[in-house]
PDB file of C-alpha atoms in Angstrom:
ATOM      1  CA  UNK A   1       0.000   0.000   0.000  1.00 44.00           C
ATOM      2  CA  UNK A   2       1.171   3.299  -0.663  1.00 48.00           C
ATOM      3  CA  UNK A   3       1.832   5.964   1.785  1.00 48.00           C
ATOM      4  CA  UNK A   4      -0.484   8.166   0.010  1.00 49.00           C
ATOM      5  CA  UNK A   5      -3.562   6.027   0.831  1.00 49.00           C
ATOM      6  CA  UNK A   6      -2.331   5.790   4.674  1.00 49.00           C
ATOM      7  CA  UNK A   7      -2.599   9.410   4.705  1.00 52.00           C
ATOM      8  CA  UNK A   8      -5.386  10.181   2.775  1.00 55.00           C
ATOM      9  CA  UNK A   9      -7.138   7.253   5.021  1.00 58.00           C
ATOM     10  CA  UNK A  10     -10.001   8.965   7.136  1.00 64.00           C
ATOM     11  CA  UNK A  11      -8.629   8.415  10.536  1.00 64.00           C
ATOM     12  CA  UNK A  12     -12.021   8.593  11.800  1.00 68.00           C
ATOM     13  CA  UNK A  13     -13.384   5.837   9.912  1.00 70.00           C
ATOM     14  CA  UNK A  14      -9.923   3.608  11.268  1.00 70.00           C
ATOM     15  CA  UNK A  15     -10.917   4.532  14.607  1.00 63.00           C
ATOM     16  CA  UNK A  16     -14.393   3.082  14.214  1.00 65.00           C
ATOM     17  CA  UNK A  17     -13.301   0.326  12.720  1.00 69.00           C
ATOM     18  CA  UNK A  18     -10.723  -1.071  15.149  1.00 65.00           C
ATOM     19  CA  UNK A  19     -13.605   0.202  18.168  1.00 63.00           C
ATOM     20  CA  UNK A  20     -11.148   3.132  19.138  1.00 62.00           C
ATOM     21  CA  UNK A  21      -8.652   0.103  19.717  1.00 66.00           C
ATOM     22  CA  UNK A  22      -5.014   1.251  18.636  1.00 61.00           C
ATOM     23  CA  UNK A  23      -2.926  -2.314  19.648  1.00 66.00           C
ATOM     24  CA  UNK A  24      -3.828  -5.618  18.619  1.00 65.00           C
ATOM     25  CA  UNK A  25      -4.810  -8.074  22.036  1.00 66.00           C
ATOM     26  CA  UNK A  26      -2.800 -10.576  19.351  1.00 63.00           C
ATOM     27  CA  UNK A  27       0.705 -10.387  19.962  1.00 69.00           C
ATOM     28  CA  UNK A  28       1.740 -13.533  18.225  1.00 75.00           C
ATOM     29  CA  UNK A  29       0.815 -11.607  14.741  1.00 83.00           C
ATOM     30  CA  UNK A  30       3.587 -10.491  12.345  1.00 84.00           C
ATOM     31  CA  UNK A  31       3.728  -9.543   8.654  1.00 87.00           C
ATOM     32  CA  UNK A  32       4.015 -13.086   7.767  1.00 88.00           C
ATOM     33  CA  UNK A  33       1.240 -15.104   9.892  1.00 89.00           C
ATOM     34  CA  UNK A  34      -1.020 -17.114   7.871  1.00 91.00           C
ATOM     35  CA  UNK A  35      -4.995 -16.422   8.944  1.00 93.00           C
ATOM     36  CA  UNK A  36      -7.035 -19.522   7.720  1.00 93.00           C
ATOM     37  CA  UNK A  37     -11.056 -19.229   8.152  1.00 93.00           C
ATOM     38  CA  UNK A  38     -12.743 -21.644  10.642  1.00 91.00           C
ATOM     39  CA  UNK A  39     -16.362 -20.204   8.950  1.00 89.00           C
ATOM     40  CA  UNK A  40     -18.573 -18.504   6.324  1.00 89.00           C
ATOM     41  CA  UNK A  41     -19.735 -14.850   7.519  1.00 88.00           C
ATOM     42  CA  UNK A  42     -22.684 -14.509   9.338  1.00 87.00           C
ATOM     43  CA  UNK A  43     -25.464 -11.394   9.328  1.00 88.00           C
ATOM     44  CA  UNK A  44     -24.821  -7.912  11.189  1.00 86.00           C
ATOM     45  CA  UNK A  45     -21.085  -8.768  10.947  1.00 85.00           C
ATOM     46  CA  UNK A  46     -18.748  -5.577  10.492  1.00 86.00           C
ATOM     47  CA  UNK A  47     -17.940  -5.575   6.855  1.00 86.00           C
ATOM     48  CA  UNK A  48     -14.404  -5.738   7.183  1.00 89.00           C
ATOM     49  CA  UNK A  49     -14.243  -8.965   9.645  1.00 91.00           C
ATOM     50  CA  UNK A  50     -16.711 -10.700   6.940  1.00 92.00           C
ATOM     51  CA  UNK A  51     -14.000  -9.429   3.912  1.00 92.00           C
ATOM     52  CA  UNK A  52     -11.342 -10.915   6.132  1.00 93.00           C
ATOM     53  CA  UNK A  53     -13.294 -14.052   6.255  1.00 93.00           C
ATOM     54  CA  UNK A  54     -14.284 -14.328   2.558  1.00 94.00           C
ATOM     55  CA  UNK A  55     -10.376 -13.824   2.337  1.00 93.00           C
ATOM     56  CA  UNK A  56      -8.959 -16.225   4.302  1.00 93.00           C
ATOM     57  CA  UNK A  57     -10.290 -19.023   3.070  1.00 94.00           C
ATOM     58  CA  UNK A  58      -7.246 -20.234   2.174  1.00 92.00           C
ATOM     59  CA  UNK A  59      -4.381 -19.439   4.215  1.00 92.00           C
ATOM     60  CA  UNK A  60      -3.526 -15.869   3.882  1.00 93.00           C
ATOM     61  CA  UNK A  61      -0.507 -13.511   5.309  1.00 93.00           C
ATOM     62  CA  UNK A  62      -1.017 -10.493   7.260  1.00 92.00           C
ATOM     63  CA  UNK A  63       0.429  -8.533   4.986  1.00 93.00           C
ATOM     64  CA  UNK A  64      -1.880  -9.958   2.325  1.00 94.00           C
ATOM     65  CA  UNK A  65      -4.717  -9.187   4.109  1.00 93.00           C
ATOM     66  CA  UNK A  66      -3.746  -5.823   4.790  1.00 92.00           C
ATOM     67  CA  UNK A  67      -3.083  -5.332   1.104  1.00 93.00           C
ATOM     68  CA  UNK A  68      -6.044  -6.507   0.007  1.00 93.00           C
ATOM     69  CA  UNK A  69      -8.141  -4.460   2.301  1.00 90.00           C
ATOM     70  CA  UNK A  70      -6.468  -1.303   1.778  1.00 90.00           C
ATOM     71  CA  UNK A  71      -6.178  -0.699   5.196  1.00 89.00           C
ATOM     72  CA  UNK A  72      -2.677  -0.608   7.860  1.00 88.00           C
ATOM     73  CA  UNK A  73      -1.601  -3.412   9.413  1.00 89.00           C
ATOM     74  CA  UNK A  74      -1.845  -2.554  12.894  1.00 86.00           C
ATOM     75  CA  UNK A  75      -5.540  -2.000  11.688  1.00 88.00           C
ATOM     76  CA  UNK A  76      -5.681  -5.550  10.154  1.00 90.00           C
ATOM     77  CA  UNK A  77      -4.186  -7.355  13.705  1.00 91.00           C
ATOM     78  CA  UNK A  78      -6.860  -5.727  15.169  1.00 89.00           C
ATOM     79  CA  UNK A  79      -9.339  -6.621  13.005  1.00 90.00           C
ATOM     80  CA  UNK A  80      -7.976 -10.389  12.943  1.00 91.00           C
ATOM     81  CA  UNK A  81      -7.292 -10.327  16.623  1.00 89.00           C
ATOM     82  CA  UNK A  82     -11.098  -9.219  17.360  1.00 88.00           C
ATOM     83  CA  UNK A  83     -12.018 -13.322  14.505  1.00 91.00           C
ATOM     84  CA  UNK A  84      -9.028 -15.199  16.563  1.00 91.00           C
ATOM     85  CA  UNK A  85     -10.767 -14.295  19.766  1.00 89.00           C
ATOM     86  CA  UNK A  86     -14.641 -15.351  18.930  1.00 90.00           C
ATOM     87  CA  UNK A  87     -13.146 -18.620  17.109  1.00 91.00           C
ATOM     88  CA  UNK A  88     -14.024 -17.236  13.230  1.00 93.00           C
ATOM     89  CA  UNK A  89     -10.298 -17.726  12.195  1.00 93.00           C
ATOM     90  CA  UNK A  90      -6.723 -19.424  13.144  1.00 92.00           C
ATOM     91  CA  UNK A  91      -3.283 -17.816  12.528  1.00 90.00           C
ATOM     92  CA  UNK A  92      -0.382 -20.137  12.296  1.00 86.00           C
ATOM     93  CA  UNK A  93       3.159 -18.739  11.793  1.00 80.00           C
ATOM     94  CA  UNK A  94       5.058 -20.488   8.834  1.00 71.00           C
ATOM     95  CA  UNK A  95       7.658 -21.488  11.471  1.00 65.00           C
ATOM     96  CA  UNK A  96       5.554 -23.882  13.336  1.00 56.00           C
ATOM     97  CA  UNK A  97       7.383 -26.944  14.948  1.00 57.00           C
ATOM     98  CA  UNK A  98       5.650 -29.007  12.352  1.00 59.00           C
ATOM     99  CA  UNK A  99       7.085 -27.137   9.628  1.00 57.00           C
ATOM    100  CA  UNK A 100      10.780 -27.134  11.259  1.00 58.00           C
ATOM    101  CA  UNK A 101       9.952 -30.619  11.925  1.00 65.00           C
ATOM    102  CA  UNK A 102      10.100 -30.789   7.756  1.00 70.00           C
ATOM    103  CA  UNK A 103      13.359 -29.395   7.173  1.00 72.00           C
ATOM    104  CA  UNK A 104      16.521 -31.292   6.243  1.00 77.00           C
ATOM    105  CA  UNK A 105      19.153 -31.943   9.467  1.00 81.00           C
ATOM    106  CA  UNK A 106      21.743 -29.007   9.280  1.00 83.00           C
ATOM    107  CA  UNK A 107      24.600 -31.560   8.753  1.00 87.00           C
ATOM    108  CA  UNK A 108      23.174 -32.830   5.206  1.00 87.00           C
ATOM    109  CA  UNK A 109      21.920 -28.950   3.848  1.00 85.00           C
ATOM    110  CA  UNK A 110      26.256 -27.926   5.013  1.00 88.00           C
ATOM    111  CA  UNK A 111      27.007 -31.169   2.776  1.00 89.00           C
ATOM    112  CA  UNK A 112      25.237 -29.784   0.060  1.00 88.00           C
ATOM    113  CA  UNK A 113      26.874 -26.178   0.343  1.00 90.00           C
ATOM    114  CA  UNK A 114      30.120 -28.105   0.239  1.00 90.00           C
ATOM    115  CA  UNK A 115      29.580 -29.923  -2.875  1.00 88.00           C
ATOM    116  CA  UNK A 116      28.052 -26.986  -4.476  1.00 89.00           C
ATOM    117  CA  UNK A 117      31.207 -24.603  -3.632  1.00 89.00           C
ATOM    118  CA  UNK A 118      33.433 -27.655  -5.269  1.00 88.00           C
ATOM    119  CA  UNK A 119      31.454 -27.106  -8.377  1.00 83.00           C
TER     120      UNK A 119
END
């Protein structure tokens, strides 16, 4: 997003949509968190949780999210922070213990530096 549409964002209208809120309650969310949907939208929800929703159906970044929407990303943690607590969505950082779990040992990936330096 460009810092032009920060700025010419109507900072009332972020500070309705985040409920006057200016720190997410999620502190486990970076740039790089994946937000997965646990369930379809439901009536009289704020529009932006049900875009996050329709979004996330698949996992999504953060910084996806935030993209998409237009909107910061402190805005966005909020936002996400507000579906993580009432069970609408999961986050799961890429770096999860089943996805170090899934990595080659260290001693084979300095094997393969070797033999690709003695190319």
């Amino acid at each position: 997003m460009s810092r032009r549409a920060v700025d010419s964002e109507d900072p009332d209208r972020l500070y309705t949509v985040t409920g006057g809120r200016s720190r997410a309650d999620e502190r486990d969310l970076d740039l790089v968190t994946l937000i997965v949907s646990e369930c379809d939208p439901s009536a009289g929800m704020q529009s932006e949780h049900v875009k996050i929703l329709r979004l996330c159906r698949f996992p999504t970044a953060v910084v996806e999210v935030s993209a998409e929407l237009g909107l910061p990303v402190s805005v966005v943690k909020i936002l996400v922070g507000d579906l993580i607590a009432t069970g609408r969505v999961v986050a799961r950082h890429p770096t999860s213990t089943r996805a170090a779990a899934q990595l080659p040992a260290a001693d084979f990936l300095k094997k393969v530096l070797v033999g690709l330096h003695n190319l």
